[in-house]
Amino acid sequence: EVQLQASGGGLVQAGGSLRLSCAAFGFTNDDYTIGWFRQAPGKEREGVSCITGAGRSYYADSVKGRFTISRDNNKHTVYLQMNSLKPEDTAVYYCAAEPHLSQTIVVALIPVYDHRGQGTQVTVSS
């Protein structure tokens, strides 16, 4: 059974940084994509970033240059380093994983992943 455990959210002032972690358990190899998504109250779910098993990373335009995704396959963990945070980054962030995704879905950060972890709240105060 695949399980994802997200952590690292919190309250930070605008301009500050947070690092989210997503630990994945239950996969038999590292050939899966992990994505980070977020949803703010009253807004639709938004793809933030993802990283493939081969280490290719993709970002939403709204976070490019501020967020960095990375993975440590030895620890089965993906990290999302979030710098220069803005109030509009406030949302519940969650990670999701899927071993078989088309390139189109990966690049477009479409949230159709089968395995999803619990959310972690990120609040950025102005």
CSV table of N, CA and C in Angstrom, one decimal:
chain,number,residue,atom,x,y,z
A,1,GLU,N,0.8,-1.2,0.0
A,1,GLU,CA,0.0,0.0,0.0
A,1,GLU,C,0.9,1.2,0.0
A,2,VAL,N,0.6,2.1,-0.9
A,2,VAL,CA,1.4,3.4,-1.0
A,2,VAL,C,0.8,4.4,0.0
A,3,GLN,N,1.7,5.0,0.7
A,3,GLN,CA,1.3,6.1,1.6
A,3,GLN,C,2.3,7.2,1.5
A,4,LEU,N,1.7,8.4,1.6
A,4,LEU,CA,2.5,9.6,1.5
A,4,LEU,C,2.3,10.5,2.7
A,5,GLN,N,3.4,11.0,3.3
A,5,GLN,CA,3.3,11.8,4.5
A,5,GLN,C,4.0,13.1,4.2
A,6,ALA,N,3.1,14.1,4.3
A,6,ALA,CA,3.6,15.5,4.0
A,6,ALA,C,3.8,16.2,5.4
A,7,SER,N,4.8,17.1,5.4
A,7,SER,CA,5.1,17.9,6.6
A,7,SER,C,5.8,19.1,6.2
A,8,GLY,N,5.9,20.0,7.2
A,8,GLY,CA,6.7,21.2,7.0
A,8,GLY,C,5.9,22.5,6.8
A,9,GLY,N,4.6,22.5,6.8
A,9,GLY,CA,3.9,23.7,6.7
A,9,GLY,C,4.0,24.6,7.9
A,10,GLY,N,3.4,25.8,7.9
A,10,GLY,CA,3.4,26.6,9.0
A,10,GLY,C,3.1,28.1,8.7
A,11,LEU,N,3.3,28.9,9.6
A,11,LEU,CA,3.0,30.4,9.4
A,11,LEU,C,4.3,31.1,9.2
A,12,VAL,N,4.4,31.9,8.2
A,12,VAL,CA,5.6,32.7,7.9
A,12,VAL,C,5.2,34.1,7.4
A,13,GLN,N,6.1,35.0,7.6
A,13,GLN,CA,5.8,36.3,7.1
A,13,GLN,C,6.2,36.4,5.6
A,14,ALA,N,5.6,37.3,4.9
A,14,ALA,CA,5.9,37.5,3.5
A,14,ALA,C,7.4,37.7,3.3
A,15,GLY,N,8.0,37.1,2.3
A,15,GLY,CA,9.4,37.1,2.1
A,15,GLY,C,10.2,36.0,2.8
A,16,GLY,N,9.5,35.3,3.6
A,16,GLY,CA,10.2,34.2,4.4
A,16,GLY,C,10.2,32.9,3.6
A,17,SER,N,10.7,31.8,4.2
A,17,SER,CA,10.9,30.5,3.6
A,17,SER,C,10.3,29.4,4.4
A,18,LEU,N,9.9,28.4,3.7
A,18,LEU,CA,9.5,27.1,4.3
A,18,LEU,C,9.9,26.0,3.4
A,19,ARG,N,10.1,24.8,4.1
A,19,ARG,CA,10.5,23.6,3.3
A,19,ARG,C,9.5,22.5,3.6
A,20,LEU,N,8.8,22.1,2.6
A,20,LEU,CA,7.8,21.0,2.7
A,20,LEU,C,8.5,19.7,2.4
A,21,SER,N,8.1,18.6,3.1
A,21,SER,CA,8.7,17.3,2.8
A,21,SER,C,7.5,16.3,2.5
A,22,CYS,N,7.8,15.4,1.6
A,22,CYS,CA,6.8,14.4,1.3
A,22,CYS,C,7.5,13.0,1.3
A,23,ALA,N,7.3,12.2,2.2
A,23,ALA,CA,7.9,10.9,2.3
A,23,ALA,C,6.9,9.9,1.7
A,24,ALA,N,7.4,9.1,0.8
A,24,ALA,CA,6.6,8.1,0.1
A,24,ALA,C,7.0,6.7,0.5
A,25,PHE,N,6.0,5.9,0.8
A,25,PHE,CA,6.2,4.5,1.3
A,25,PHE,C,5.4,3.6,0.4
A,26,GLY,N,5.9,2.4,0.1
A,26,GLY,CA,5.1,1.4,-0.6
A,26,GLY,C,5.5,1.2,-2.0
A,27,PHE,N,6.2,2.1,-2.6
A,27,PHE,CA,6.6,1.9,-4.0
A,27,PHE,C,7.8,0.9,-4.1
A,28,THR,N,7.8,0.1,-5.1
A,28,THR,CA,8.8,-1.0,-5.2
A,28,THR,C,10.1,-0.4,-5.9
A,29,ASN,N,10.0,0.7,-6.5
A,29,ASN,CA,11.2,1.4,-7.1
A,29,ASN,C,11.0,2.9,-7.1
A,30,ASP,N,11.9,3.7,-7.6
A,30,ASP,CA,11.8,5.1,-7.6
A,30,ASP,C,11.2,5.7,-8.9
A,31,ASP,N,10.7,4.9,-9.7
A,31,ASP,CA,10.2,5.4,-11.0
A,31,ASP,C,8.8,5.9,-10.9
A,32,TYR,N,8.6,7.0,-10.1
A,32,TYR,CA,7.3,7.6,-10.0
A,32,TYR,C,7.5,9.1,-9.9
A,33,THR,N,6.5,9.8,-10.2
A,33,THR,CA,6.5,11.2,-10.2
A,33,THR,C,5.8,11.7,-8.9
A,34,ILE,N,6.3,12.6,-8.2
A,34,ILE,CA,5.7,13.2,-7.1
A,34,ILE,C,5.4,14.7,-7.4
A,35,GLY,N,4.2,15.1,-7.2
A,35,GLY,CA,3.7,16.4,-7.4
A,35,GLY,C,3.3,17.1,-6.1
A,36,TRP,N,3.4,18.4,-6.1
A,36,TRP,CA,2.9,19.2,-5.1
A,36,TRP,C,1.7,20.1,-5.6
A,37,PHE,N,0.6,20.1,-4.9
A,37,PHE,CA,-0.5,20.8,-5.3
A,37,PHE,C,-1.0,21.7,-4.2
A,38,ARG,N,-1.8,22.7,-4.4
A,38,ARG,CA,-2.3,23.5,-3.3
A,38,ARG,C,-3.7,24.0,-3.6
A,39,GLN,N,-4.4,24.2,-2.6
A,39,GLN,CA,-5.8,24.7,-2.7
A,39,GLN,C,-6.1,25.7,-1.6
A,40,ALA,N,-6.4,26.9,-2.1
A,40,ALA,CA,-6.7,28.0,-1.2
A,40,ALA,C,-8.3,28.1,-1.0
A,41,PRO,N,-8.8,28.6,0.1
A,41,PRO,CA,-10.2,28.7,0.2
A,41,PRO,C,-10.9,29.4,-0.9
A,42,GLY,N,-11.9,28.8,-1.5
A,42,GLY,CA,-12.6,29.4,-2.6
A,42,GLY,C,-12.0,29.4,-3.9
A,43,LYS,N,-10.8,28.7,-4.0
A,43,LYS,CA,-10.1,28.6,-5.3
A,43,LYS,C,-10.0,27.2,-5.7
A,44,GLU,N,-9.7,27.0,-7.0
A,44,GLU,CA,-9.5,25.6,-7.5
A,44,GLU,C,-8.1,25.1,-7.1
A,45,ARG,N,-8.0,23.8,-7.1
A,45,ARG,CA,-6.8,23.2,-6.9
A,45,ARG,C,-5.8,23.6,-8.0
A,46,GLU,N,-4.5,23.8,-7.5
A,46,GLU,CA,-3.5,24.3,-8.5
A,46,GLU,C,-2.3,23.5,-8.4
A,47,GLY,N,-1.7,23.1,-9.5
A,47,GLY,CA,-0.5,22.4,-9.5
A,47,GLY,C,0.7,23.4,-9.2
A,48,VAL,N,1.6,23.0,-8.4
A,48,VAL,CA,2.7,23.9,-8.0
A,48,VAL,C,4.0,23.4,-8.6
A,49,SER,N,4.3,22.1,-8.5
A,49,SER,CA,5.6,21.6,-9.0
A,49,SER,C,5.5,20.1,-9.0
A,50,CYS,N,6.4,19.5,-9.8
A,50,CYS,CA,6.5,18.0,-9.7
A,50,CYS,C,7.9,17.6,-10.1
A,51,ILE,N,8.3,16.4,-9.8
A,51,ILE,CA,9.6,15.9,-10.1
A,51,ILE,C,9.4,14.4,-10.5
A,52,THR,N,10.0,14.1,-11.6
A,52,THR,CA,9.8,12.7,-12.1
A,52,THR,C,10.9,11.8,-11.4
A,53,GLY,N,10.7,10.5,-11.7
A,53,GLY,CA,11.7,9.5,-11.1
A,53,GLY,C,13.1,9.8,-11.7
A,54,ALA,N,13.1,10.3,-12.9
A,54,ALA,CA,14.4,10.6,-13.5
A,54,ALA,C,15.0,12.0,-13.0
A,55,GLY,N,14.2,12.7,-12.2
A,55,GLY,CA,14.7,13.9,-11.7
A,55,GLY,C,14.4,15.2,-12.4
A,56,ARG,N,13.5,15.0,-13.4
A,56,ARG,CA,13.1,16.2,-14.2
A,56,ARG,C,12.0,17.0,-13.4
A,57,SER,N,12.2,18.3,-13.3
A,57,SER,CA,11.3,19.1,-12.5
A,57,SER,C,10.5,20.1,-13.3
A,58,TYR,N,9.3,20.4,-12.8
A,58,TYR,CA,8.4,21.3,-13.5
A,58,TYR,C,7.8,22.2,-12.5
A,59,TYR,N,7.5,23.5,-12.9
A,59,TYR,CA,7.0,24.4,-11.9
A,59,TYR,C,5.8,25.2,-12.6
A,60,ALA,N,4.9,25.6,-11.7
A,60,ALA,CA,3.9,26.6,-12.2
A,60,ALA,C,4.5,27.9,-12.4
A,61,ASP,N,4.0,28.7,-13.3
A,61,ASP,CA,4.6,30.0,-13.5
A,61,ASP,C,4.6,30.9,-12.3
A,62,SER,N,3.6,30.7,-11.4
A,62,SER,CA,3.5,31.6,-10.3
A,62,SER,C,4.6,31.3,-9.2
A,63,VAL,N,5.3,30.2,-9.3
A,63,VAL,CA,6.3,29.9,-8.3
A,63,VAL,C,7.7,29.8,-8.9
A,64,LYS,N,7.8,29.9,-10.2
A,64,LYS,CA,9.2,29.8,-10.8
A,64,LYS,C,10.1,30.8,-10.3
A,65,GLY,N,11.3,30.4,-10.0
A,65,GLY,CA,12.3,31.3,-9.4
A,65,GLY,C,12.2,31.4,-7.9
A,66,ARG,N,11.2,30.9,-7.3
A,66,ARG,CA,11.0,31.0,-5.9
A,66,ARG,C,11.0,29.7,-5.2
A,67,PHE,N,10.4,28.7,-5.8
A,67,PHE,CA,10.3,27.3,-5.3
A,67,PHE,C,11.3,26.4,-6.0
A,68,THR,N,11.8,25.5,-5.2
A,68,THR,CA,12.7,24.4,-5.8
A,68,THR,C,12.3,23.1,-5.3
A,69,ILE,N,12.1,22.2,-6.2
A,69,ILE,CA,11.7,20.8,-5.8
A,69,ILE,C,12.9,19.9,-6.0
A,70,SER,N,13.1,19.0,-5.1
A,70,SER,CA,14.2,18.0,-5.1
A,70,SER,C,13.7,16.7,-4.5
A,71,ARG,N,14.5,15.7,-4.8
A,71,ARG,CA,14.1,14.4,-4.2
A,71,ARG,C,15.4,13.6,-3.8
A,72,ASP,N,15.2,12.9,-2.7
A,72,ASP,CA,16.3,12.0,-2.2
A,72,ASP,C,15.7,10.6,-2.2
A,73,ASN,N,16.1,9.9,-3.2
A,73,ASN,CA,15.6,8.5,-3.4
A,73,ASN,C,16.0,7.6,-2.3
A,74,ASN,N,17.2,7.9,-1.7
A,74,ASN,CA,17.6,7.0,-0.6
A,74,ASN,C,16.6,7.1,0.6
A,75,LYS,N,16.0,8.3,0.8
A,75,LYS,CA,15.1,8.5,1.8
A,75,LYS,C,13.6,8.5,1.3
A,76,HIS,N,13.5,8.2,0.1
A,76,HIS,CA,12.1,8.2,-0.5
A,76,HIS,C,11.3,9.4,-0.2
A,77,THR,N,12.0,10.6,-0.3
A,77,THR,CA,11.4,11.8,0.1
A,77,THR,C,11.6,12.9,-0.9
A,78,VAL,N,10.6,13.7,-1.1
A,78,VAL,CA,10.7,14.8,-2.0
A,78,VAL,C,10.5,16.1,-1.2
A,79,TYR,N,11.3,17.1,-1.5
A,79,TYR,CA,11.3,18.4,-0.8
A,79,TYR,C,10.8,19.5,-1.7
A,80,LEU,N,10.1,20.4,-1.1
A,80,LEU,CA,9.7,21.6,-1.8
A,80,LEU,C,10.2,22.8,-1.0
A,81,GLN,N,11.3,23.4,-1.5
A,81,GLN,CA,11.8,24.6,-0.8
A,81,GLN,C,11.1,25.8,-1.3
A,82,MET,N,10.5,26.5,-0.5
A,82,MET,CA,9.7,27.7,-0.9
A,82,MET,C,10.3,29.0,-0.3
A,83,ASN,N,10.8,29.8,-1.2
A,83,ASN,CA,11.5,31.0,-0.7
A,83,ASN,C,10.7,32.2,-1.2
A,84,SER,N,10.9,33.4,-0.7
A,84,SER,CA,10.3,34.6,-1.1
A,84,SER,C,8.7,34.4,-1.1
A,85,LEU,N,8.3,33.9,0.0
A,85,LEU,CA,6.8,33.5,0.0
A,85,LEU,C,6.0,34.8,0.0
A,86,LYS,N,4.8,34.7,-0.6
A,86,LYS,CA,3.9,35.8,-0.8
A,86,LYS,C,2.6,35.4,-0.1
A,87,PRO,N,1.8,36.4,0.3
A,87,PRO,CA,0.5,36.0,0.9
A,87,PRO,C,-0.4,35.1,0.0
A,88,GLU,N,-0.3,35.3,-1.3
A,88,GLU,CA,-1.0,34.5,-2.3
A,88,GLU,C,-0.6,33.1,-2.3
A,89,ASP,N,0.5,32.7,-1.7
A,89,ASP,CA,0.9,31.3,-1.6
A,89,ASP,C,0.2,30.6,-0.5
A,90,THR,N,-0.6,31.3,0.3
A,90,THR,CA,-1.3,30.7,1.4
A,90,THR,C,-2.3,29.7,0.9
A,91,ALA,N,-2.2,28.5,1.4
A,91,ALA,CA,-3.1,27.4,0.9
A,91,ALA,C,-2.8,26.1,1.7
A,92,VAL,N,-3.6,25.1,1.5
A,92,VAL,CA,-3.3,23.8,1.9
A,92,VAL,C,-2.5,23.1,0.8
A,93,TYR,N,-1.3,22.7,1.2
A,93,TYR,CA,-0.4,22.0,0.2
A,93,TYR,C,-0.5,20.5,0.4
A,94,TYR,N,-0.5,19.8,-0.6
A,94,TYR,CA,-0.5,18.3,-0.5
A,94,TYR,C,0.4,17.7,-1.6
A,95,CYS,N,1.0,16.6,-1.3
A,95,CYS,CA,1.8,15.9,-2.3
A,95,CYS,C,1.0,14.7,-2.8
A,96,ALA,N,1.3,14.3,-4.0
A,96,ALA,CA,0.7,13.2,-4.7
A,96,ALA,C,1.7,12.4,-5.5
A,97,ALA,N,1.5,11.2,-5.7
A,97,ALA,CA,2.5,10.4,-6.4
A,97,ALA,C,1.8,9.4,-7.4
A,98,GLU,N,2.5,9.2,-8.5
A,98,GLU,CA,1.9,8.3,-9.5
A,98,GLU,C,3.0,7.8,-10.4
A,99,PRO,N,3.1,6.5,-10.6
A,99,PRO,CA,4.2,5.9,-11.4
A,99,PRO,C,4.0,6.0,-12.9
A,100,HIS,N,2.8,6.1,-13.3
A,100,HIS,CA,2.6,6.1,-14.8
A,100,HIS,C,1.8,7.3,-15.2
A,101,LEU,N,2.5,8.3,-15.6
A,101,LEU,CA,1.8,9.6,-16.1
A,101,LEU,C,2.4,9.9,-17.5
A,102,SER,N,1.5,10.5,-18.3
A,102,SER,CA,1.9,11.0,-19.6
A,102,SER,C,2.8,12.3,-19.4
A,103,GLN,N,3.6,12.5,-20.4
A,103,GLN,CA,4.4,13.7,-20.3
A,103,GLN,C,3.5,15.0,-20.2
A,104,THR,N,2.4,14.9,-20.9
A,104,THR,CA,1.5,16.0,-21.0
A,104,THR,C,1.0,16.4,-19.6
A,105,ILE,N,0.6,15.3,-18.8
A,105,ILE,CA,0.0,15.5,-17.5
A,105,ILE,C,1.1,16.0,-16.6
A,106,VAL,N,2.3,15.5,-16.7
A,106,VAL,CA,3.4,15.9,-15.8
A,106,VAL,C,3.8,17.3,-16.0
A,107,VAL,N,3.9,17.7,-17.3
A,107,VAL,CA,4.4,19.1,-17.6
A,107,VAL,C,3.3,20.1,-17.2
A,108,ALA,N,2.0,19.7,-17.4
A,108,ALA,CA,0.9,20.7,-17.1
A,108,ALA,C,0.5,20.6,-15.7
A,109,LEU,N,1.1,19.8,-14.9
A,109,LEU,CA,0.8,19.7,-13.4
A,109,LEU,C,-0.6,19.5,-13.2
A,110,ILE,N,-1.2,18.5,-13.9
A,110,ILE,CA,-2.6,18.2,-13.8
A,110,ILE,C,-2.7,17.2,-12.6
A,111,PRO,N,-3.6,17.5,-11.7
A,111,PRO,CA,-3.7,16.7,-10.5
A,111,PRO,C,-4.6,15.4,-10.6
A,112,VAL,N,-4.1,14.5,-11.4
A,112,VAL,CA,-4.8,13.2,-11.6
A,112,VAL,C,-4.0,12.1,-11.0
A,113,TYR,N,-3.2,12.3,-10.0
A,113,TYR,CA,-2.4,11.3,-9.4
A,113,TYR,C,-3.3,10.4,-8.5
A,114,ASP,N,-3.0,9.1,-8.5
A,114,ASP,CA,-3.8,8.1,-7.8
A,114,ASP,C,-3.5,8.2,-6.3
A,115,HIS,N,-2.3,8.5,-5.9
A,115,HIS,CA,-1.9,8.4,-4.5
A,115,HIS,C,-1.7,9.9,-3.9
A,116,ARG,N,-2.4,10.2,-2.9
A,116,ARG,CA,-2.3,11.5,-2.3
A,116,ARG,C,-2.1,11.5,-0.8
A,117,GLY,N,-1.3,12.4,-0.3
A,117,GLY,CA,-1.0,12.5,1.1
A,117,GLY,C,-2.0,13.5,1.7
A,118,GLN,N,-1.8,13.6,3.0
A,118,GLN,CA,-2.7,14.6,3.7
A,118,GLN,C,-2.1,16.0,3.4
A,119,GLY,N,-2.9,17.0,3.6
A,119,GLY,CA,-2.5,18.3,3.4
A,119,GLY,C,-1.7,18.9,4.5
A,120,THR,N,-0.9,19.9,4.2
A,120,THR,CA,-0.2,20.7,5.2
A,120,THR,C,-0.5,22.2,5.0
A,121,GLN,N,-0.9,22.9,6.0
A,121,GLN,CA,-1.3,24.3,5.8
A,121,GLN,C,0.0,25.2,5.8
A,122,VAL,N,0.0,26.1,4.8
A,122,VAL,CA,1.0,27.1,4.6
A,122,VAL,C,0.3,28.4,4.7
A,123,THR,N,0.6,29.3,5.6
A,123,THR,CA,0.0,30.6,5.8
A,123,THR,C,1.1,31.7,5.7
A,124,VAL,N,1.0,32.6,4.8
A,124,VAL,CA,1.9,33.7,4.6
A,124,VAL,C,1.3,35.0,5.0
A,125,SER,N,1.8,35.6,6.0
A,125,SER,CA,1.2,36.9,6.5
A,125,SER,C,1.8,38.0,5.8
A,126,SER,N,1.1,39.1,5.6
A,126,SER,CA,1.6,40.3,4.9
A,126,SER,C,2.2,41.2,5.8
